[in-house]
Amino acid sequence: MRKLIPFSLILTSLLAFSCQASTLITAENLDRLQASHAAVRALDQQFQDDNQVEPNLALAPHCDWQKHYQSFNKDNVTQAQVRQFEELIKQYGFRSGAEYYELSMKVTSQALTAMAAHLQQYDITPDANSAIGKSMLQMQQLNKVIRSCLTNADQAALKRHETKITEILTLMTADDGDDFDHNDYDTQY
């Protein structure tokens, strides 16, 4: 029995290490995400100009990121645009668009969680009939799915890299602010 205890401790340690190593949220990947931001943003703008349709960001309630990525592509972009995106993303060291998609979604979870906490703190219920209300409801749904898919390793990595993630989120929201027009939204939440 005494020999089993050290073996079980080693096994537990190995499992804990392997779980930590499985996250995409690493310093290197966050650097890649940040470095690719301008190029991805430009390509996204081009796709929006070509499609003239507001993208559907809803996630199905599962944690298969490859399926999430394929579903997003099916609903929002052409196969030629997918190939163009895949080529671009590989230039920044990502293995696939699905890997980039998963990482970017997990990174945005902090901002989505902060938004949800703000709505709850001020008892704001988004109005599904207003543009901004629909957007808020969509963000709440995204947050729910993403948070349910975060592993312990992901959560630890989000905390460990909080400063870098804040830089990336600031970069993303600064770009989004360029297109924001208060007249586009009904102020009714």
JSON list of N, CA, C and O in Angstrom, two decimals, residues 16 22 32 52 60-61 75-76 82 90 114 133 140 142 147 163 173 175 188-189:
[
{"chain": "A", "resi": 16, "resn": "ALA", "atom": "N", "xyz": [-2.02, 16.42, -13.98]},
{"chain": "A", "resi": 16, "resn": "ALA", "atom": "CA", "xyz": [-2.16, 17.86, -13.79]},
{"chain": "A", "resi": 16, "resn": "ALA", "atom": "C", "xyz": [-1.28, 18.61, -14.78]},
{"chain": "A", "resi": 16, "resn": "ALA", "atom": "O", "xyz": [-1.70, 19.59, -15.39]},
{"chain": "A", "resi": 22, "resn": "SER", "atom": "N", "xyz": [-2.22, 21.45, -22.18]},
{"chain": "A", "resi": 22, "resn": "SER", "atom": "CA", "xyz": [-3.16, 21.31, -23.28]},
{"chain": "A", "resi": 22, "resn": "SER", "atom": "C", "xyz": [-3.82, 22.61, -23.72]},
{"chain": "A", "resi": 22, "resn": "SER", "atom": "O", "xyz": [-4.50, 22.63, -24.72]},
{"chain": "A", "resi": 32, "resn": "ARG", "atom": "N", "xyz": [1.26, 35.56, -31.12]},
{"chain": "A", "resi": 32, "resn": "ARG", "atom": "CA", "xyz": [0.80, 35.32, -32.50]},
{"chain": "A", "resi": 32, "resn": "ARG", "atom": "C", "xyz": [-0.54, 35.99, -32.76]},
{"chain": "A", "resi": 32, "resn": "ARG", "atom": "O", "xyz": [-0.76, 36.60, -33.80]},
{"chain": "A", "resi": 52, "resn": "GLN", "atom": "N", "xyz": [-21.72, 42.05, -47.07]},
{"chain": "A", "resi": 52, "resn": "GLN", "atom": "CA", "xyz": [-22.76, 43.00, -46.68]},
{"chain": "A", "resi": 52, "resn": "GLN", "atom": "C", "xyz": [-23.81, 42.37, -45.76]},
{"chain": "A", "resi": 52, "resn": "GLN", "atom": "O", "xyz": [-24.97, 42.74, -45.77]},
{"chain": "A", "resi": 60, "resn": "ALA", "atom": "N", "xyz": [-23.19, 26.90, -30.89]},
{"chain": "A", "resi": 60, "resn": "ALA", "atom": "CA", "xyz": [-24.00, 25.78, -30.42]},
{"chain": "A", "resi": 60, "resn": "ALA", "atom": "C", "xyz": [-23.47, 25.34, -29.05]},
{"chain": "A", "resi": 60, "resn": "ALA", "atom": "O", "xyz": [-22.29, 25.54, -28.75]},
{"chain": "A", "resi": 61, "resn": "PRO", "atom": "N", "xyz": [-24.31, 24.74, -28.22]},
{"chain": "A", "resi": 61, "resn": "PRO", "atom": "CA", "xyz": [-23.88, 24.36, -26.87]},
{"chain": "A", "resi": 61, "resn": "PRO", "atom": "C", "xyz": [-23.02, 23.09, -26.84]},
{"chain": "A", "resi": 61, "resn": "PRO", "atom": "O", "xyz": [-23.45, 22.05, -26.35]},
{"chain": "A", "resi": 75, "resn": "ASP", "atom": "N", "xyz": [-21.96, 29.67, -42.22]},
{"chain": "A", "resi": 75, "resn": "ASP", "atom": "CA", "xyz": [-22.98, 30.71, -42.10]},
{"chain": "A", "resi": 75, "resn": "ASP", "atom": "C", "xyz": [-22.53, 32.09, -42.56]},
{"chain": "A", "resi": 75, "resn": "ASP", "atom": "O", "xyz": [-23.37, 32.95, -42.83]},
{"chain": "A", "resi": 76, "resn": "ASN", "atom": "N", "xyz": [-21.21, 32.34, -42.61]},
{"chain": "A", "resi": 76, "resn": "ASN", "atom": "CA", "xyz": [-20.77, 33.72, -42.77]},
{"chain": "A", "resi": 76, "resn": "ASN", "atom": "C", "xyz": [-19.81, 34.03, -43.92]},
{"chain": "A", "resi": 76, "resn": "ASN", "atom": "O", "xyz": [-19.69, 35.19, -44.30]},
{"chain": "A", "resi": 82, "resn": "VAL", "atom": "N", "xyz": [-12.51, 31.32, -46.73]},
{"chain": "A", "resi": 82, "resn": "VAL", "atom": "CA", "xyz": [-11.93, 30.41, -45.74]},
{"chain": "A", "resi": 82, "resn": "VAL", "atom": "C", "xyz": [-10.49, 30.09, -46.12]},
{"chain": "A", "resi": 82, "resn": "VAL", "atom": "O", "xyz": [-9.58, 30.15, -45.28]},
{"chain": "A", "resi": 90, "resn": "LYS", "atom": "N", "xyz": [-1.80, 30.94, -41.10]},
{"chain": "A", "resi": 90, "resn": "LYS", "atom": "CA", "xyz": [-0.61, 30.08, -41.06]},
{"chain": "A", "resi": 90, "resn": "LYS", "atom": "C", "xyz": [0.68, 30.91, -41.15]},
{"chain": "A", "resi": 90, "resn": "LYS", "atom": "O", "xyz": [1.71, 30.50, -40.62]},
{"chain": "A", "resi": 114, "resn": "ALA", "atom": "N", "xyz": [-16.97, 40.19, -18.08]},
{"chain": "A", "resi": 114, "resn": "ALA", "atom": "CA", "xyz": [-17.07, 41.53, -17.48]},
{"chain": "A", "resi": 114, "resn": "ALA", "atom": "C", "xyz": [-18.37, 42.21, -17.91]},
{"chain": "A", "resi": 114, "resn": "ALA", "atom": "O", "xyz": [-19.04, 42.86, -17.09]},
{"chain": "A", "resi": 133, "resn": "GLY", "atom": "N", "xyz": [-29.57, 45.52, -27.98]},
{"chain": "A", "resi": 133, "resn": "GLY", "atom": "CA", "xyz": [-30.08, 44.46, -27.12]},
{"chain": "A", "resi": 133, "resn": "GLY", "atom": "C", "xyz": [-29.83, 43.09, -27.72]},
{"chain": "A", "resi": 133, "resn": "GLY", "atom": "O", "xyz": [-29.41, 42.16, -27.03]},
{"chain": "A", "resi": 140, "resn": "GLN", "atom": "N", "xyz": [-24.07, 37.39, -24.49]},
{"chain": "A", "resi": 140, "resn": "GLN", "atom": "CA", "xyz": [-24.34, 36.57, -23.32]},
{"chain": "A", "resi": 140, "resn": "GLN", "atom": "C", "xyz": [-24.33, 35.09, -23.69]},
{"chain": "A", "resi": 140, "resn": "GLN", "atom": "O", "xyz": [-23.81, 34.25, -22.95]},
{"chain": "A", "resi": 142, "resn": "LEU", "atom": "N", "xyz": [-22.72, 33.70, -26.24]},
{"chain": "A", "resi": 142, "resn": "LEU", "atom": "CA", "xyz": [-21.32, 33.37, -26.51]},
{"chain": "A", "resi": 142, "resn": "LEU", "atom": "C", "xyz": [-20.57, 33.11, -25.21]},
{"chain": "A", "resi": 142, "resn": "LEU", "atom": "O", "xyz": [-19.84, 32.12, -25.09]},
{"chain": "A", "resi": 147, "resn": "ARG", "atom": "N", "xyz": [-17.44, 29.96, -21.66]},
{"chain": "A", "resi": 147, "resn": "ARG", "atom": "CA", "xyz": [-17.09, 29.68, -20.26]},
{"chain": "A", "resi": 147, "resn": "ARG", "atom": "C", "xyz": [-17.28, 28.20, -19.93]},
{"chain": "A", "resi": 147, "resn": "ARG", "atom": "O", "xyz": [-16.51, 27.63, -19.17]},
{"chain": "A", "resi": 163, "resn": "THR", "atom": "N", "xyz": [-2.50, 40.35, -18.25]},
{"chain": "A", "resi": 163, "resn": "THR", "atom": "CA", "xyz": [-1.99, 41.63, -18.77]},
{"chain": "A", "resi": 163, "resn": "THR", "atom": "C", "xyz": [-1.93, 41.60, -20.29]},
{"chain": "A", "resi": 163, "resn": "THR", "atom": "O", "xyz": [-2.38, 42.53, -20.96]},
{"chain": "A", "resi": 173, "resn": "THR", "atom": "N", "xyz": [-10.97, 46.22, -29.18]},
{"chain": "A", "resi": 173, "resn": "THR", "atom": "CA", "xyz": [-12.05, 47.18, -28.95]},
{"chain": "A", "resi": 173, "resn": "THR", "atom": "C", "xyz": [-11.74, 48.54, -29.52]},
{"chain": "A", "resi": 173, "resn": "THR", "atom": "O", "xyz": [-12.64, 49.26, -29.91]},
{"chain": "A", "resi": 175, "resn": "ASP", "atom": "N", "xyz": [-10.27, 49.03, -32.34]},
{"chain": "A", "resi": 175, "resn": "ASP", "atom": "CA", "xyz": [-10.66, 48.90, -33.76]},
{"chain": "A", "resi": 175, "resn": "ASP", "atom": "C", "xyz": [-12.16, 48.94, -33.91]},
{"chain": "A", "resi": 175, "resn": "ASP", "atom": "O", "xyz": [-12.68, 49.57, -34.82]},
{"chain": "A", "resi": 188, "resn": "GLN", "atom": "N", "xyz": [-32.39, 51.72, -25.82]},
{"chain": "A", "resi": 188, "resn": "GLN", "atom": "CA", "xyz": [-33.16, 50.83, -24.95]},
{"chain": "A", "resi": 188, "resn": "GLN", "atom": "C", "xyz": [-32.46, 49.47, -24.88]},
{"chain": "A", "resi": 188, "resn": "GLN", "atom": "O", "xyz": [-32.27, 48.82, -25.89]},
{"chain": "A", "resi": 189, "resn": "TYR", "atom": "N", "xyz": [-32.02, 49.05, -23.71]},
{"chain": "A", "resi": 189, "resn": "TYR", "atom": "CA", "xyz": [-31.37, 47.76, -23.54]},
{"chain": "A", "resi": 189, "resn": "TYR", "atom": "C", "xyz": [-32.41, 46.69, -23.37]},
{"chain": "A", "resi": 189, "resn": "TYR", "atom": "O", "xyz": [-32.29, 45.58, -23.43]}
]
